PDB file of C-alpha atoms in Angstrom:
ATOM      1  CA  MET A  90      66.065 -61.005 -27.121  1.00 48.00           C
ATOM      2  CA  PRO A  91      62.748 -59.324 -27.734  1.00 49.00           C
ATOM      3  CA  SER A  92      60.738 -61.004 -30.039  1.00 51.00           C
ATOM      4  CA  PRO A  93      59.398 -60.088 -33.449  1.00 50.00           C
ATOM      5  CA  ARG A  94      55.660 -59.728 -32.401  1.00 50.00           C
ATOM      6  CA  GLY A  95      56.455 -57.261 -29.496  1.00 48.00           C
ATOM      7  CA  SER A  96      58.490 -54.775 -31.459  1.00 50.00           C
ATOM      8  CA  ARG A  97      55.549 -54.767 -34.054  1.00 49.00           C
ATOM      9  CA  GLU A  98      53.265 -53.817 -30.923  1.00 47.00           C
ATOM     10  CA  ARG A  99      55.618 -51.266 -29.816  1.00 48.00           C
ATOM     11  CA  ARG A 100      56.068 -49.566 -33.272  1.00 48.00           C
ATOM     12  CA  SER A 101      52.507 -49.954 -33.819  1.00 48.00           C
ATOM     13  CA  ALA A 102      51.552 -47.823 -30.761  1.00 47.00           C
ATOM     14  CA  ARG A 103      54.035 -44.904 -30.898  1.00 50.00           C
ATOM     15  CA  PRO A 104      51.735 -43.283 -33.757  1.00 51.00           C
ATOM     16  CA  GLU A 105      48.706 -44.145 -32.072  1.00 50.00           C
ATOM     17  CA  PHE A 106      50.238 -41.883 -28.809  1.00 44.00           C
ATOM     18  CA  ALA A 107      51.815 -39.298 -31.303  1.00 48.00           C
ATOM     19  CA  SER A 108      48.388 -38.625 -32.642  1.00 50.00           C
ATOM     20  CA  LEU A 109      46.897 -38.305 -29.629  1.00 42.00           C
ATOM     21  CA  LEU A 110      49.388 -35.815 -28.545  1.00 44.00           C
ATOM     22  CA  SER A 111      48.374 -33.851 -31.969  1.00 50.00           C
ATOM     23  CA  GLN A 112      44.721 -33.764 -31.009  1.00 49.00           C
ATOM     24  CA  ARG A 113      45.434 -32.649 -27.643  1.00 49.00           C
ATOM     25  CA  GLY A 114      47.415 -29.444 -29.054  1.00 48.00           C
ATOM     26  CA  PRO A 115      49.967 -27.218 -27.197  1.00 48.00           C
ATOM     27  CA  GLY A 116      47.219 -25.999 -24.900  1.00 45.00           C
ATOM     28  CA  ALA A 117      45.964 -29.220 -23.354  1.00 45.00           C
ATOM     29  CA  PRO A 118      44.206 -28.491 -19.993  1.00 48.00           C
ATOM     30  CA  ASP A 119      46.991 -30.995 -18.480  1.00 50.00           C
ATOM     31  CA  SER A 120      49.862 -28.859 -20.287  1.00 51.00           C
ATOM     32  CA  PRO A 121      51.562 -26.212 -17.935  1.00 50.00           C
ATOM     33  CA  SER A 122      50.862 -23.182 -20.330  1.00 51.00           C
ATOM     34  CA  ARG A 123      47.352 -23.907 -20.030  1.00 49.00           C
ATOM     35  CA  ARG A 124      47.679 -24.146 -16.791  1.00 49.00           C
ATOM     36  CA  ARG A 125      49.101 -20.839 -16.469  1.00 49.00           C
ATOM     37  CA  GLU A 126      46.763 -19.334 -18.793  1.00 51.00           C
ATOM     38  CA  SER A 127      43.834 -20.306 -16.661  1.00 50.00           C
ATOM     39  CA  ALA A 128      45.433 -18.783 -13.599  1.00 49.00           C
ATOM     40  CA  GLY A 129      45.900 -15.899 -15.037  1.00 51.00           C
ATOM     41  CA  SER A 130      42.503 -15.441 -17.126  1.00 55.00           C
ATOM     42  CA  ALA A 131      39.825 -13.526 -14.914  1.00 54.00           C
ATOM     43  CA  PRO A 132      36.307 -15.324 -14.312  1.00 56.00           C
ATOM     44  CA  PRO A 133      33.651 -14.129 -16.696  1.00 58.00           C
ATOM     45  CA  PRO A 134      30.874 -11.296 -15.294  1.00 55.00           C
ATOM     46  CA  LEU A 135      27.737 -12.016 -14.029  1.00 46.00           C
ATOM     47  CA  PRO A 136      24.795 -11.161 -16.211  1.00 49.00           C
ATOM     48  CA  GLU A 137      22.852  -8.224 -14.987  1.00 43.00           C
ATOM     49  CA  GLU A 138      19.620  -9.322 -13.580  1.00 41.00           C
ATOM     50  CA  ASP A 139      21.758 -11.809 -11.380  1.00 44.00           C
ATOM     51  CA  CYS A 140      23.893  -8.540  -9.855  1.00 46.00           C
ATOM     52  CA  MET A 141      20.549  -6.982  -9.134  1.00 46.00           C
ATOM     53  CA  ARG A 142      19.446 -10.117  -7.257  1.00 53.00           C
ATOM     54  CA  LEU A 143      23.339 -10.491  -5.403  1.00 48.00           C
ATOM     55  CA  ASN A 144      22.984  -6.424  -4.809  1.00 55.00           C
ATOM     56  CA  PRO A 145      19.244  -5.447  -3.984  1.00 63.00           C
ATOM     57  CA  SER A 146      19.005  -1.593  -4.587  1.00 79.00           C
ATOM     58  CA  PHE A 147      18.960   0.727  -1.492  1.00 75.00           C
ATOM     59  CA  VAL A 148      14.968   1.654  -2.055  1.00 76.00           C
ATOM     60  CA  GLY A 149      14.219  -2.240  -2.155  1.00 80.00           C
ATOM     61  CA  ILE A 150      15.768  -2.193   1.263  1.00 86.00           C
ATOM     62  CA  ALA A 151      14.443   0.715   2.890  1.00 81.00           C
ATOM     63  CA  LEU A 152      10.731  -0.389   2.034  1.00 81.00           C
ATOM     64  CA  SER A 153      11.501  -3.785   3.338  1.00 84.00           C
ATOM     65  CA  SER A 154      12.429  -1.940   6.506  1.00 86.00           C
ATOM     66  CA  LEU A 155       9.636   0.112   6.380  1.00 85.00           C
ATOM     67  CA  LEU A 156       7.232  -2.538   6.341  1.00 87.00           C
ATOM     68  CA  ALA A 157       8.681  -5.054   8.787  1.00 88.00           C
ATOM     69  CA  VAL A 158       8.703  -1.807  10.989  1.00 91.00           C
ATOM     70  CA  ASP A 159       5.160  -1.082  10.536  1.00 84.00           C
ATOM     71  CA  LEU A 160       3.975  -4.361  11.458  1.00 88.00           C
ATOM     72  CA  TRP A 161       5.689  -4.492  14.640  1.00 91.00           C
ATOM     73  CA  ALA A 162       4.728  -1.322  15.495  1.00 89.00           C
ATOM     74  CA  SER A 163       1.023  -2.052  14.573  1.00 88.00           C
ATOM     75  CA  LYS A 164       1.344  -5.550  16.324  1.00 89.00           C
ATOM     76  CA  ARG A 165       2.624  -3.461  19.468  1.00 90.00           C
ATOM     77  CA  LEU A 166      -0.230  -0.566  18.885  1.00 89.00           C
ATOM     78  CA  GLY A 167      -3.253  -3.069  18.719  1.00 89.00           C
ATOM     79  CA  VAL A 168      -4.494  -2.991  22.462  1.00 88.00           C
ATOM     80  CA  CYS A 169      -7.925  -2.517  22.038  1.00 88.00           C
ATOM     81  CA  ALA A 170      -7.992  -5.644  19.102  1.00 86.00           C
ATOM     82  CA  GLY A 171      -9.991  -7.919  21.028  1.00 83.00           C
ATOM     83  CA  GLU A 172     -11.578  -8.120  24.217  1.00 82.00           C
ATOM     84  CA  ALA A 173      -8.890  -9.901  25.987  1.00 81.00           C
ATOM     85  CA  SER A 174      -6.363  -7.533  24.670  1.00 82.00           C
ATOM     86  CA  ALA A 175      -4.216  -5.349  27.208  1.00 83.00           C
ATOM     87  CA  TRP A 176      -6.726  -2.484  26.719  1.00 88.00           C
ATOM     88  CA  GLY A 177      -9.852  -4.601  25.546  1.00 84.00           C
ATOM     89  CA  SER A 178     -11.988  -2.725  27.991  1.00 88.00           C
ATOM     90  CA  ALA A 179     -11.940  -0.096  25.859  1.00 90.00           C
ATOM     91  CA  ARG A 180     -12.811  -1.529  22.581  1.00 90.00           C
ATOM     92  CA  PRO A 181     -16.699  -0.377  23.013  1.00 90.00           C
ATOM     93  CA  LEU A 182     -15.842   2.731  23.060  1.00 92.00           C
ATOM     94  CA  LEU A 183     -13.461   2.988  20.148  1.00 92.00           C
ATOM     95  CA  LYS A 184     -16.000   1.199  18.062  1.00 91.00           C
ATOM     96  CA  VAL A 185     -18.306   4.182  18.905  1.00 93.00           C
ATOM     97  CA  VAL A 186     -15.376   6.399  17.349  1.00 93.00           C
ATOM     98  CA  GLU A 187     -15.137   3.658  14.444  1.00 92.00           C
ATOM     99  CA  VAL A 188     -19.182   4.623  13.792  1.00 93.00           C
ATOM    100  CA  SER A 189     -18.163   8.433  13.646  1.00 92.00           C
ATOM    101  CA  GLY A 190     -15.948   8.161  10.979  1.00 92.00           C
ATOM    102  CA  HIS A 191     -18.004   5.645   8.862  1.00 92.00           C
ATOM    103  CA  GLY A 192     -19.203   6.865   5.601  1.00 90.00           C
ATOM    104  CA  ILE A 193     -23.029   5.658   5.422  1.00 92.00           C
ATOM    105  CA  PRO A 194     -23.850   8.134   8.679  1.00 93.00           C
ATOM    106  CA  TRP A 195     -21.942  10.929   6.560  1.00 95.00           C
ATOM    107  CA  LEU A 196     -23.679   9.783   3.698  1.00 94.00           C
ATOM    108  CA  LEU A 197     -27.258  10.103   5.077  1.00 94.00           C
ATOM    109  CA  GLY A 198     -27.010  12.763   7.445  1.00 94.00           C
ATOM    110  CA  THR A 199     -25.864  14.800   4.463  1.00 94.00           C
ATOM    111  CA  PHE A 200     -28.390  13.723   1.965  1.00 92.00           C
ATOM    112  CA  TYR A 201     -31.100  14.277   5.053  1.00 93.00           C
ATOM    113  CA  GLY A 202     -29.536  17.967   5.141  1.00 91.00           C
ATOM    114  CA  LEU A 203     -29.836  18.554   1.835  1.00 88.00           C
ATOM    115  CA  CYS A 204     -33.255  17.688   2.050  1.00 86.00           C
ATOM    116  CA  GLN A 205     -34.476  19.667   4.464  1.00 88.00           C
ATOM    117  CA  SER A 206     -32.139  22.891   3.661  1.00 84.00           C
ATOM    118  CA  ASP A 207     -34.182  26.091   2.713  1.00 83.00           C
ATOM    119  CA  SER A 208     -31.024  27.843   1.614  1.00 85.00           C
ATOM    120  CA  SER A 209     -29.295  27.968  -1.375  1.00 86.00           C
ATOM    121  CA  ALA A 210     -25.779  28.793  -0.120  1.00 87.00           C
ATOM    122  CA  ALA A 211     -26.481  25.785   2.559  1.00 88.00           C
ATOM    123  CA  ARG A 212     -27.569  23.477  -0.329  1.00 89.00           C
ATOM    124  CA  GLU A 213     -24.202  24.094  -2.480  1.00 91.00           C
ATOM    125  CA  VAL A 214     -22.280  23.310   0.814  1.00 93.00           C
ATOM    126  CA  LEU A 215     -23.782  20.309   1.716  1.00 93.00           C
ATOM    127  CA  LEU A 216     -24.427  19.097  -2.047  1.00 93.00           C
ATOM    128  CA  ASN A 217     -20.751  19.500  -2.378  1.00 95.00           C
ATOM    129  CA  LEU A 218     -19.782  17.803   0.823  1.00 95.00           C
ATOM    130  CA  PHE A 219     -22.023  14.648  -0.804  1.00 95.00           C
ATOM    131  CA  PHE A 220     -19.738  15.031  -3.725  1.00 94.00           C
ATOM    132  CA  ALA A 221     -17.109  14.809  -1.749  1.00 96.00           C
ATOM    133  CA  LEU A 222     -17.941  11.617   0.310  1.00 96.00           C
ATOM    134  CA  VAL A 223     -18.884   9.668  -2.868  1.00 96.00           C
ATOM    135  CA  LEU A 224     -15.532  10.500  -4.599  1.00 95.00           C
ATOM    136  CA  ASP A 225     -13.946   9.222  -1.209  1.00 95.00           C
ATOM    137  CA  LEU A 226     -15.815   5.770  -1.060  1.00 94.00           C
ATOM    138  CA  VAL A 227     -15.450   5.256  -4.852  1.00 95.00           C
ATOM    139  CA  LEU A 228     -11.681   6.469  -4.815  1.00 95.00           C
ATOM    140  CA  VAL A 229     -10.410   4.224  -1.548  1.00 95.00           C
ATOM    141  CA  ALA A 230     -12.397   1.315  -2.660  1.00 94.00           C
ATOM    142  CA  VAL A 231     -10.366   1.107  -6.253  1.00 95.00           C
ATOM    143  CA  VAL A 232      -7.277   1.911  -4.345  1.00 95.00           C
ATOM    144  CA  LYS A 233      -7.940  -1.062  -1.725  1.00 94.00           C
ATOM    145  CA  GLY A 234      -9.116  -3.394  -4.614  1.00 93.00           C
ATOM    146  CA  ILE A 235      -5.406  -2.722  -6.656  1.00 94.00           C
ATOM    147  CA  VAL A 236      -3.241  -2.955  -3.746  1.00 93.00           C
ATOM    148  CA  LYS A 237      -5.123  -5.636  -1.814  1.00 92.00           C
ATOM    149  CA  ARG A 238      -3.335  -5.485   1.565  1.00 92.00           C
ATOM    150  CA  PRO A 239      -4.593  -8.152   3.855  1.00 91.00           C
ATOM    151  CA  ARG A 240      -5.856  -6.277   6.958  1.00 91.00           C
ATOM    152  CA  PRO A 241      -3.423  -7.106  10.241  1.00 91.00           C
ATOM    153  CA  THR A 242      -3.906 -10.693  11.248  1.00 88.00           C
ATOM    154  CA  HIS A 243      -4.858  -9.780  14.866  1.00 87.00           C
ATOM    155  CA  ASN A 244      -8.019  -8.199  13.324  1.00 85.00           C
ATOM    156  CA  LYS A 245     -11.331  -9.036  14.337  1.00 84.00           C
ATOM    157  CA  MET A 246     -14.089  -8.872  11.326  1.00 77.00           C
ATOM    158  CA  ASP A 247     -17.097  -7.069  13.360  1.00 80.00           C
ATOM    159  CA  MET A 248     -16.961  -4.396  11.580  1.00 79.00           C
ATOM    160  CA  PHE A 249     -19.762  -1.812  11.417  1.00 75.00           C
ATOM    161  CA  VAL A 250     -21.260  -2.491   7.734  1.00 71.00           C
ATOM    162  CA  THR A 251     -18.811  -3.960   5.216  1.00 75.00           C
ATOM    163  CA  VAL A 252     -18.736  -4.730   1.730  1.00 76.00           C
ATOM    164  CA  SER A 253     -16.305  -6.726  -0.207  1.00 76.00           C
ATOM    165  CA  VAL A 254     -13.022  -4.453  -0.654  1.00 80.00           C
ATOM    166  CA  ASP A 255     -13.391  -3.859   2.854  1.00 83.00           C
ATOM    167  CA  LYS A 256     -11.501  -7.126   3.361  1.00 88.00           C
ATOM    168  CA  TYR A 257      -8.510  -5.075   2.737  1.00 91.00           C
ATOM    169  CA  SER A 258      -6.713  -2.563   4.646  1.00 91.00           C
ATOM    170  CA  PHE A 259      -4.758  -0.118   2.379  1.00 93.00           C
ATOM    171  CA  PRO A 260      -5.784   2.730   2.862  1.00 94.00           C
ATOM    172  CA  SER A 261      -7.845   3.603   5.850  1.00 94.00           C
ATOM    173  CA  GLY A 262     -10.994   4.851   4.820  1.00 93.00           C
ATOM    174  CA  HIS A 263     -11.928   6.299   7.799  1.00 94.00           C
ATOM    175  CA  ALA A 264      -9.048   8.107   8.039  1.00 96.00           C
ATOM    176  CA  THR A 265      -9.638   9.447   4.686  1.00 97.00           C
ATOM    177  CA  ARG A 266     -13.008  10.852   5.212  1.00 96.00           C
ATOM    178  CA  ALA A 267     -11.627  11.972   8.609  1.00 96.00           C
ATOM    179  CA  ALA A 268      -9.134  14.094   6.711  1.00 97.00           C
ATOM    180  CA  LEU A 269     -11.481  14.986   4.187  1.00 96.00           C
ATOM    181  CA  VAL A 270     -14.385  16.133   6.251  1.00 96.00           C
ATOM    182  CA  CYS A 271     -12.132  18.259   8.932  1.00 96.00           C
ATOM    183  CA  ARG A 272     -10.577  20.229   6.003  1.00 95.00           C
ATOM    184  CA  PHE A 273     -14.298  20.808   4.315  1.00 96.00           C
ATOM    185  CA  VAL A 274     -15.723  21.661   7.885  1.00 95.00           C
ATOM    186  CA  LEU A 275     -12.604  24.181   8.634  1.00 95.00           C
ATOM    187  CA  HIS A 276     -13.075  26.014   5.412  1.00 93.00           C
ATOM    188  CA  HIS A 277     -16.839  26.423   5.170  1.00 91.00           C
ATOM    189  CA  LEU A 278     -18.498  26.585   8.524  1.00 89.00           C
ATOM    190  CA  VAL A 279     -17.691  29.377  10.909  1.00 84.00           C
ATOM    191  CA  LEU A 280     -17.021  27.542  14.218  1.00 88.00           C
ATOM    192  CA  ALA A 281     -15.278  28.707  17.319  1.00 91.00           C
ATOM    193  CA  ILE A 282     -11.536  27.810  18.157  1.00 93.00           C
ATOM    194  CA  PRO A 283     -12.955  25.093  20.439  1.00 94.00           C
ATOM    195  CA  LEU A 284     -15.005  23.479  18.004  1.00 94.00           C
ATOM    196  CA  ARG A 285     -12.525  23.930  15.349  1.00 95.00           C
ATOM    197  CA  VAL A 286      -9.814  22.248  18.090  1.00 96.00           C
ATOM    198  CA  LEU A 287     -12.298  19.587  18.630  1.00 96.00           C
ATOM    199  CA  VAL A 288     -12.777  18.434  14.807  1.00 96.00           C
ATOM    200  CA  VAL A 289      -8.712  18.081  14.374  1.00 96.00           C
ATOM    201  CA  LEU A 290      -8.777  16.212  17.568  1.00 97.00           C
ATOM    202  CA  TRP A 291     -11.652  14.002  16.424  1.00 96.00           C
ATOM    203  CA  VAL A 292      -9.397  13.220  13.098  1.00 96.00           C
ATOM    204  CA  LEU A 293      -6.716  12.249  15.426  1.00 96.00           C
ATOM    205  CA  ILE A 294      -8.483   9.813  17.556  1.00 96.00           C
ATOM    206  CA  VAL A 295     -10.165   8.222  14.385  1.00 96.00           C
ATOM    207  CA  GLY A 296      -6.897   7.288  12.989  1.00 95.00           C
ATOM    208  CA  ILE A 297      -5.574   6.369  16.310  1.00 95.00           C
ATOM    209  CA  SER A 298      -8.553   4.258  16.783  1.00 94.00           C
ATOM    210  CA  ARG A 299      -8.335   2.063  13.791  1.00 94.00           C
ATOM    211  CA  VAL A 300      -4.854   1.069  14.651  1.00 95.00           C
ATOM    212  CA  MET A 301      -5.935   0.354  18.577  1.00 94.00           C
ATOM    213  CA  LEU A 302      -8.729  -1.889  16.865  1.00 93.00           C
ATOM    214  CA  GLY A 303      -6.598  -3.690  14.560  1.00 92.00           C
ATOM    215  CA  ARG A 304      -8.245  -2.654  11.861  1.00 92.00           C
ATOM    216  CA  HIS A 305      -5.109  -1.217   9.961  1.00 93.00           C
ATOM    217  CA  ASN A 306      -1.662  -1.249   9.826  1.00 94.00           C
ATOM    218  CA  VAL A 307      -0.054   2.042  10.625  1.00 95.00           C
ATOM    219  CA  THR A 308       0.897   2.998   7.116  1.00 95.00           C
ATOM    220  CA  ASP A 309      -2.399   2.521   6.066  1.00 95.00           C
ATOM    221  CA  VAL A 310      -4.260   5.088   8.421  1.00 97.00           C
ATOM    222  CA  LEU A 311      -1.088   7.895   7.656  1.00 96.00           C
ATOM    223  CA  PHE A 312      -1.618   7.464   3.623  1.00 96.00           C
ATOM    224  CA  GLY A 313      -5.278   7.488   4.575  1.00 96.00           C
ATOM    225  CA  LEU A 314      -4.715  11.193   6.203  1.00 96.00           C
ATOM    226  CA  PHE A 315      -2.850  12.111   3.152  1.00 97.00           C
ATOM    227  CA  LEU A 316      -5.282  10.943   0.605  1.00 96.00           C
ATOM    228  CA  GLY A 317      -7.783  12.243   2.530  1.00 96.00           C
ATOM    229  CA  TYR A 318      -6.337  15.870   2.487  1.00 96.00           C
ATOM    230  CA  VAL A 319      -5.174  15.649  -0.747  1.00 96.00           C
ATOM    231  CA  LEU A 320      -8.866  14.658  -1.962  1.00 96.00           C
ATOM    232  CA  TYR A 321     -10.265  17.881  -0.466  1.00 95.00           C
ATOM    233  CA  SER A 322      -8.077  19.960  -2.960  1.00 95.00           C
ATOM    234  CA  VAL A 323      -9.491  18.408  -5.996  1.00 95.00           C
ATOM    235  CA  VAL A 324     -13.373  18.950  -4.347  1.00 94.00           C
ATOM    236  CA  GLU A 325     -12.565  22.595  -4.119  1.00 93.00           C
ATOM    237  CA  TYR A 326     -11.082  22.672  -7.594  1.00 93.00           C
ATOM    238  CA  CYS A 327     -14.063  20.973  -8.879  1.00 91.00           C
ATOM    239  CA  TRP A 328     -16.562  22.944  -6.902  1.00 92.00           C
ATOM    240  CA  LEU A 329     -20.328  22.462  -7.684  1.00 89.00           C
ATOM    241  CA  SER A 330     -22.586  25.910  -8.297  1.00 87.00           C
ATOM    242  CA  PRO A 331     -25.653  26.639  -9.823  1.00 85.00           C
ATOM    243  CA  LEU A 332     -23.346  28.157 -12.666  1.00 86.00           C
ATOM    244  CA  ASN A 333     -21.621  24.796 -13.963  1.00 82.00           C
ATOM    245  CA  ALA A 334     -24.226  22.456 -12.475  1.00 80.00           C
ATOM    246  CA  PRO A 335     -27.905  24.072 -12.725  1.00 81.00           C
ATOM    247  CA  ALA A 336     -29.285  20.659 -12.819  1.00 81.00           C
ATOM    248  CA  LEU A 337     -28.192  19.284 -10.237  1.00 79.00           C
ATOM    249  CA  PHE A 338     -28.907  22.156  -7.966  1.00 77.00           C
ATOM    250  CA  ALA A 339     -32.446  22.187  -9.909  1.00 78.00           C
ATOM    251  CA  LEU A 340     -33.218  19.165  -8.374  1.00 75.00           C
ATOM    252  CA  TRP A 341     -33.283  20.658  -4.584  1.00 70.00           C
ATOM    253  CA  SER A 342     -35.094  23.520  -5.038  1.00 68.00           C
ATOM    254  CA  HIS A 343     -38.247  24.048  -3.494  1.00 56.00           C
TER     255      HIS A 343
END
């Protein structure tokens, strides 16, 4: 026969159990109905930024692939980056080509010709060439300072007369200058066809030598050639003449 004390404990436990069930409610996680509802509900969508990280755009993938190919090709083509490289014996010759595309010889040569010229037509051409070379130096320095792409790791910093921005490689100043000078010379000098071909070949050799010496990546040179080509169009649009810049021509008149 149960004792009165035991029956009182069972009676007091039933209300506590009933109150616990009422708090959990019919939709408690352990109930079958709750499990059916959770199984049939779809997971919440991911935020938009998470979707973008998980699914990169086609443009991003294409640019990453292009950069990888660019670095790989530049490394393989840098056959004159050092004396111990595959074509290291040709390095002195390519450094002569490097000087031929440097800005300082072109600026000094143009300035000297401007001072020695007695023809007003020749002074006009040389003054605009000098303006184009200065514009080229400024524009390339600005772009290098903005992009700040480091030079290839296999490059030796033994370049001819450098400044602070020359530690960056994009774009190639030599390639920009070569394309600019090429268009300028072909449009304003009367040259025989063999000489015109030599000018174009010089541009190609300067561009290729920048990669072979390890100075630049392939895309640095390609963009430099494009920039120089476009820059000549800007010079032509802003062409200086005695009519729109009389003060400048008065300085060089004898």
